[in-house]
């Protein structure tokens, strides 16, 4: 089966192509982002989402911007590119990978001395971000697979799969690598309200790969733990600061409940997700629109006028995390930030 | 404003009338149940739900059955009534109130010596179950209101309100009584997947009463606790056994997370909800249909063929419960089961 290609650069039309993840599982549609505006909209509407995929989107966004700015004057071109880069960085605030991807390509752009050279450099660096992401996920998958029992049921939340990355996935990359190595792994996917990335995306991509998958409402995870139906919790991350893991809303409650039941709670995240210089208080947790919770398929589920609080993410203290599976091994608290910063610079 | 009348007996057409709770908040429609079959369907489809309301439904169901059985022979009539009573009891397995309501009216029916007398007795007893429920909720509300701080934000799950009872409510009855007594109470309602009783019903009835209400996805409760936004958790119950509280799926995770944050977790339940002779293992936890989780308003949210696990309830050990608010005071673990059994028999 052809692997999922979540996000890619199309050379023919010089545009970013991505799978519209808001339509899955009902429809499989590719979206062509030929402008930075369209790409930002795709990011904000979650047509593309997931920390590593956002890193690739940010990187490709800079390459796209460099193609769409028509100034011939190099200074004017560079100023506009910096503005576009900043707009991309701000498209969503919580996942660190988005600005990481933008920054990595912008650093490369800074070495260019002409418009043409910057166009070439940004594209080659963006493609290398995408390739690195795919390679990193495979390595990380192998690291994680090694620590899984021969036979286990893993509870996951949201989608940290191929659709959250260039391909393979982080948390689901671990599952894929384990299955590939012959381990018997089954997955319980929390549906992940309000946008149902678990029900829609995780279920879709694991079914596609023939991996055992069951969907549950988010609120039943603890009861399944109580009944001994969960061996391990494994989720992705949008940002790892010096004190907490930011990830999809709901992650924190799973971590608390896992600890209560003495079930190990693991995070899978590439080093590009780590943000050594910030703490929980420094990071903005995105609050998303009322309508995501208050209606579905055009049907109102909350009475008009009743307010809704819709946090996109939450924060899980590292003390609740058994280990963070990275491409450089499983990191455990207290994290060795010197090592992480050194590896990030490589 | 006219109070909500969740379930009532209509003398004109000798039928049970109830508010169709599957249609709220979009539509307010009364359903007429003129046969036991229709009433059982209403119970199974959750047109009527909530432990105390199910008690009233069970009681009225027996009165309804006594009117629809046309045998003139008293023995044949009595045998058929017993069969109908058993069908009512089995309509849903987890809430104890349903069979409690049936049993209470059947005990009264057993004192009748003719078809006519049994018809009269079952109706008068069913009406008295309904009146008792309303009175009990008001007393329970006062008991709970007394222990609330002057100003607080209460997190609740599902709907333990007027719509779960004849009127007033259990958990929301406590909120109403507290507001009536001048306390400043705001409510955070978890939407309660999959059927959204929190978003649809709790929000609807509190907004109607002008009580401050905000809706959140179930999975964000723990994060709100982390941010100090919740003073107290207060939920209803479907059955209190000697070791656990059965209530809507999701209750257990809130209890664990409340304990983690040192936030008191209270249950509001009339004594009719207590089941002294059973433990967690003796009670069947209803598993409901895949379609409740896998689709909404005709849109598929889980890929076809992917299994879903849809428990209707979960079990919270009494050790996580700060107190159970009843019409006879706040009961705390270890529960005094002699007292409870004695009071139940009164």
mmCIF file of N, CA and C in Angstrom, chain B residues 257-318:
data_model
loop_
_atom_site.group_PDB
_atom_site.id
_atom_site.type_symbol
_atom_site.label_atom_id
_atom_site.label_comp_id
_atom_site.label_asym_id
_atom_site.label_seq_id
_atom_site.Cartn_x
_atom_site.Cartn_y
_atom_site.Cartn_z
ATOM 1 N N UNK B 257 -9.090 12.790 38.995
ATOM 2 C CA UNK B 257 -8.421 14.078 38.773
ATOM 3 C C UNK B 257 -8.719 15.062 39.907
ATOM 4 N N UNK B 258 -9.933 14.998 40.462
ATOM 5 C CA UNK B 258 -10.266 15.860 41.600
ATOM 6 C C UNK B 258 -9.369 15.506 42.784
ATOM 7 N N UNK B 259 -9.217 14.215 43.038
ATOM 8 C CA UNK B 259 -8.348 13.789 44.139
ATOM 9 C C UNK B 259 -6.911 14.258 43.903
ATOM 10 N N UNK B 260 -6.437 14.127 42.677
ATOM 11 C CA UNK B 260 -5.080 14.564 42.334
ATOM 12 C C UNK B 260 -4.882 16.050 42.647
ATOM 13 N N UNK B 261 -5.929 16.846 42.459
ATOM 14 C CA UNK B 261 -5.837 18.298 42.686
ATOM 15 C C UNK B 261 -6.376 18.719 44.051
ATOM 16 N N UNK B 262 -6.709 17.716 44.896
ATOM 17 C CA UNK B 262 -7.268 17.986 46.231
ATOM 18 C C UNK B 262 -8.531 18.838 46.168
ATOM 19 N N UNK B 263 -9.370 18.548 45.186
ATOM 20 C CA UNK B 263 -10.662 19.222 45.031
ATOM 21 C C UNK B 263 -11.739 18.244 45.494
ATOM 22 N N UNK B 264 -12.668 18.678 46.378
ATOM 23 C CA UNK B 264 -13.673 17.713 46.858
ATOM 24 C C UNK B 264 -14.611 17.226 45.750
ATOM 25 N N UNK B 265 -14.882 15.938 45.779
ATOM 26 C CA UNK B 265 -15.738 15.290 44.786
ATOM 27 C C UNK B 265 -16.987 14.777 45.504
ATOM 28 N N UNK B 266 -18.129 15.376 45.200
ATOM 29 C CA UNK B 266 -19.396 15.005 45.847
ATOM 30 C C UNK B 266 -20.350 14.336 44.861
ATOM 31 N N UNK B 267 -21.160 13.455 45.403
ATOM 32 C CA UNK B 267 -22.231 12.816 44.644
ATOM 33 C C UNK B 267 -23.551 13.259 45.276
ATOM 34 N N UNK B 268 -24.548 13.554 44.457
ATOM 35 C CA UNK B 268 -25.887 13.863 44.973
ATOM 36 C C UNK B 268 -26.819 12.756 44.509
ATOM 37 N N UNK B 269 -27.456 12.066 45.459
ATOM 38 C CA UNK B 269 -28.313 10.928 45.097
ATOM 39 C C UNK B 269 -29.327 10.655 46.199
ATOM 40 N N UNK B 270 -30.588 10.501 45.819
ATOM 41 C CA UNK B 270 -31.586 10.127 46.827
ATOM 42 C C UNK B 270 -31.348 8.696 47.296
ATOM 43 N N UNK B 271 -31.911 8.340 48.446
ATOM 44 C CA UNK B 271 -31.686 6.988 48.983
ATOM 45 C C UNK B 271 -32.214 5.894 48.054
ATOM 46 N N UNK B 272 -33.149 6.255 47.169
ATOM 47 C CA UNK B 272 -33.655 5.251 46.227
ATOM 48 C C UNK B 272 -32.581 4.772 45.256
ATOM 49 N N UNK B 273 -31.463 5.489 45.199
ATOM 50 C CA UNK B 273 -30.369 5.122 44.298
ATOM 51 C C UNK B 273 -29.392 4.136 44.954
ATOM 52 N N UNK B 274 -29.553 3.930 46.268
ATOM 53 C CA UNK B 274 -28.616 3.074 46.999
ATOM 54 C C UNK B 274 -29.024 1.609 46.887
ATOM 55 N N UNK B 275 -28.030 0.759 46.701
ATOM 56 C CA UNK B 275 -28.259 -0.676 46.530
ATOM 57 C C UNK B 275 -27.340 -1.414 47.502
ATOM 58 N N UNK B 276 -27.793 -1.545 48.731
ATOM 59 C CA UNK B 276 -26.901 -2.030 49.797
ATOM 60 C C UNK B 276 -26.427 -3.457 49.587
ATOM 61 N N UNK B 277 -27.194 -4.264 48.841
ATOM 62 C CA UNK B 277 -26.851 -5.691 48.791
ATOM 63 C C UNK B 277 -25.887 -6.043 47.664
ATOM 64 N N UNK B 278 -25.542 -5.104 46.828
ATOM 65 C CA UNK B 278 -24.662 -5.429 45.703
ATOM 66 C C UNK B 278 -23.323 -4.702 45.781
ATOM 67 N N UNK B 279 -22.336 -5.275 45.044
ATOM 68 C CA UNK B 279 -21.037 -4.630 44.904
ATOM 69 C C UNK B 279 -20.791 -4.378 43.413
ATOM 70 N N UNK B 280 -19.651 -3.724 43.129
ATOM 71 C CA UNK B 280 -19.322 -3.393 41.739
ATOM 72 C C UNK B 280 -19.473 -4.596 40.813
ATOM 73 N N UNK B 281 -18.965 -5.751 41.261
ATOM 74 C CA UNK B 281 -18.945 -6.931 40.388
ATOM 75 C C UNK B 281 -20.336 -7.477 40.057
ATOM 76 N N UNK B 282 -21.309 -7.143 40.887
ATOM 77 C CA UNK B 282 -22.656 -7.688 40.675
ATOM 78 C C UNK B 282 -23.461 -6.893 39.658
ATOM 79 N N UNK B 283 -22.969 -5.742 39.267
ATOM 80 C CA UNK B 283 -23.787 -4.839 38.459
ATOM 81 C C UNK B 283 -23.321 -4.855 37.007
ATOM 82 N N UNK B 284 -24.279 -4.977 36.117
ATOM 83 C CA UNK B 284 -23.953 -4.957 34.686
ATOM 84 C C UNK B 284 -23.806 -3.506 34.229
ATOM 85 N N UNK B 285 -22.655 -3.203 33.631
ATOM 86 C CA UNK B 285 -22.483 -1.878 33.048
ATOM 87 C C UNK B 285 -22.896 -1.954 31.583
ATOM 88 N N UNK B 286 -23.923 -1.194 31.281
ATOM 89 C CA UNK B 286 -24.520 -1.208 29.943
ATOM 90 C C UNK B 286 -23.482 -0.811 28.881
ATOM 91 N N UNK B 287 -23.389 -1.624 27.821
ATOM 92 C CA UNK B 287 -22.612 -1.209 26.651
ATOM 93 C C UNK B 287 -23.603 -0.821 25.574
ATOM 94 N N UNK B 288 -23.457 0.372 25.070
ATOM 95 C CA UNK B 288 -24.420 0.885 24.118
ATOM 96 C C UNK B 288 -23.874 0.786 22.691
ATOM 97 N N UNK B 289 -24.701 1.138 21.740
ATOM 98 C CA UNK B 289 -24.395 0.889 20.340
ATOM 99 C C UNK B 289 -23.215 1.684 19.792
ATOM 100 N N UNK B 290 -22.549 1.101 18.790
ATOM 101 C CA UNK B 290 -21.431 1.733 18.097
ATOM 102 C C UNK B 290 -21.820 3.081 17.506
ATOM 103 N N UNK B 291 -23.044 3.152 16.960
ATOM 104 C CA UNK B 291 -23.424 4.335 16.197
ATOM 105 C C UNK B 291 -23.467 5.600 17.060
ATOM 106 N N UNK B 292 -23.640 5.441 18.379
ATOM 107 C CA UNK B 292 -23.673 6.634 19.237
ATOM 108 C C UNK B 292 -22.338 7.384 19.195
ATOM 109 N N UNK B 293 -21.245 6.605 19.058
ATOM 110 C CA UNK B 293 -19.910 7.217 19.017
ATOM 111 C C UNK B 293 -19.475 7.468 17.569
ATOM 112 N N UNK B 294 -19.874 6.562 16.677
ATOM 113 C CA UNK B 294 -19.278 6.536 15.342
ATOM 114 C C UNK B 294 -19.931 7.455 14.319
ATOM 115 N N UNK B 295 -21.057 8.064 14.683
ATOM 116 C CA UNK B 295 -21.659 8.996 13.733
ATOM 117 C C UNK B 295 -22.392 10.092 14.478
ATOM 118 N N UNK B 296 -22.569 11.203 13.796
ATOM 119 C CA UNK B 296 -23.336 12.302 14.387
ATOM 120 C C UNK B 296 -24.084 13.000 13.272
ATOM 121 N N UNK B 297 -25.368 13.163 13.491
ATOM 122 C CA UNK B 297 -26.216 13.847 12.506
ATOM 123 C C UNK B 297 -25.993 13.265 11.112
ATOM 124 N N UNK B 298 -25.824 11.955 11.059
ATOM 125 C CA UNK B 298 -25.698 11.281 9.769
ATOM 126 C C UNK B 298 -24.298 11.293 9.188
ATOM 127 N N UNK B 299 -23.349 11.956 9.858
ATOM 128 C CA UNK B 299 -21.970 12.001 9.362
ATOM 129 C C UNK B 299 -21.148 10.956 10.104
ATOM 130 N N UNK B 300 -20.421 10.120 9.365
ATOM 131 C CA UNK B 300 -19.568 9.112 10.005
ATOM 132 C C UNK B 300 -18.302 9.754 10.556
ATOM 133 N N UNK B 301 -17.995 9.453 11.829
ATOM 134 C CA UNK B 301 -16.798 10.030 12.435
ATOM 135 C C UNK B 301 -15.746 8.970 12.717
ATOM 136 N N UNK B 302 -16.120 7.715 12.583
ATOM 137 C CA UNK B 302 -15.175 6.606 12.728
ATOM 138 C C UNK B 302 -15.244 5.819 11.418
ATOM 139 N N UNK B 303 -14.096 5.423 10.863
ATOM 140 C CA UNK B 303 -14.132 4.696 9.593
ATOM 141 C C UNK B 303 -14.960 3.416 9.707
ATOM 142 N N UNK B 304 -15.713 3.073 8.670
ATOM 143 C CA UNK B 304 -16.515 1.844 8.681
ATOM 144 C C UNK B 304 -15.630 0.640 9.002
ATOM 145 N N UNK B 305 -16.126 -0.234 9.854
ATOM 146 C CA UNK B 305 -15.373 -1.436 10.178
ATOM 147 C C UNK B 305 -14.489 -1.314 11.401
ATOM 148 N N UNK B 306 -14.213 -0.109 11.854
ATOM 149 C CA UNK B 306 -13.398 0.058 13.067
ATOM 150 C C UNK B 306 -14.316 -0.089 14.277
ATOM 151 N N UNK B 307 -13.989 -1.022 15.208
ATOM 152 C CA UNK B 307 -14.864 -1.224 16.361
ATOM 153 C C UNK B 307 -14.815 -0.065 17.360
ATOM 154 N N UNK B 308 -15.910 0.057 18.096
ATOM 155 C CA UNK B 308 -16.047 1.099 19.114
ATOM 156 C C UNK B 308 -16.447 0.427 20.415
ATOM 157 N N UNK B 309 -15.913 0.909 21.531
ATOM 158 C CA UNK B 309 -16.308 0.414 22.851
ATOM 159 C C UNK B 309 -17.060 1.548 23.527
ATOM 160 N N UNK B 310 -18.335 1.336 23.828
ATOM 161 C CA UNK B 310 -19.192 2.427 24.289
ATOM 162 C C UNK B 310 -19.897 2.065 25.588
ATOM 163 N N UNK B 311 -19.137 2.124 26.697
ATOM 164 C CA UNK B 311 -19.729 1.902 28.014
ATOM 165 C C UNK B 311 -20.635 3.076 28.371
ATOM 166 N N UNK B 312 -21.802 2.789 28.905
ATOM 167 C CA UNK B 312 -22.692 3.870 29.311
ATOM 168 C C UNK B 312 -22.335 4.463 30.659
ATOM 169 N N UNK B 313 -21.655 3.690 31.492
ATOM 170 C CA UNK B 313 -21.403 4.101 32.875
ATOM 171 C C UNK B 313 -20.006 3.682 33.295
ATOM 172 N N UNK B 314 -19.563 4.207 34.431
ATOM 173 C CA UNK B 314 -18.358 3.682 35.047
ATOM 174 C C UNK B 314 -18.568 3.624 36.553
ATOM 175 N N UNK B 315 -17.553 3.137 37.253
ATOM 176 C CA UNK B 315 -17.672 2.908 38.693
ATOM 177 C C UNK B 315 -16.580 3.684 39.425
ATOM 178 N N UNK B 316 -16.979 4.482 40.395
ATOM 179 C CA UNK B 316 -16.034 5.280 41.181
ATOM 180 C C UNK B 316 -16.015 4.743 42.605
ATOM 181 N N UNK B 317 -14.856 4.262 43.087
ATOM 182 C CA UNK B 317 -14.814 3.727 44.451
ATOM 183 C C UNK B 317 -15.162 4.812 45.475
ATOM 184 N N UNK B 318 -15.841 4.399 46.542
ATOM 185 C CA UNK B 318 -16.268 5.362 47.559
ATOM 186 C C UNK B 318 -15.084 6.098 48.180
#
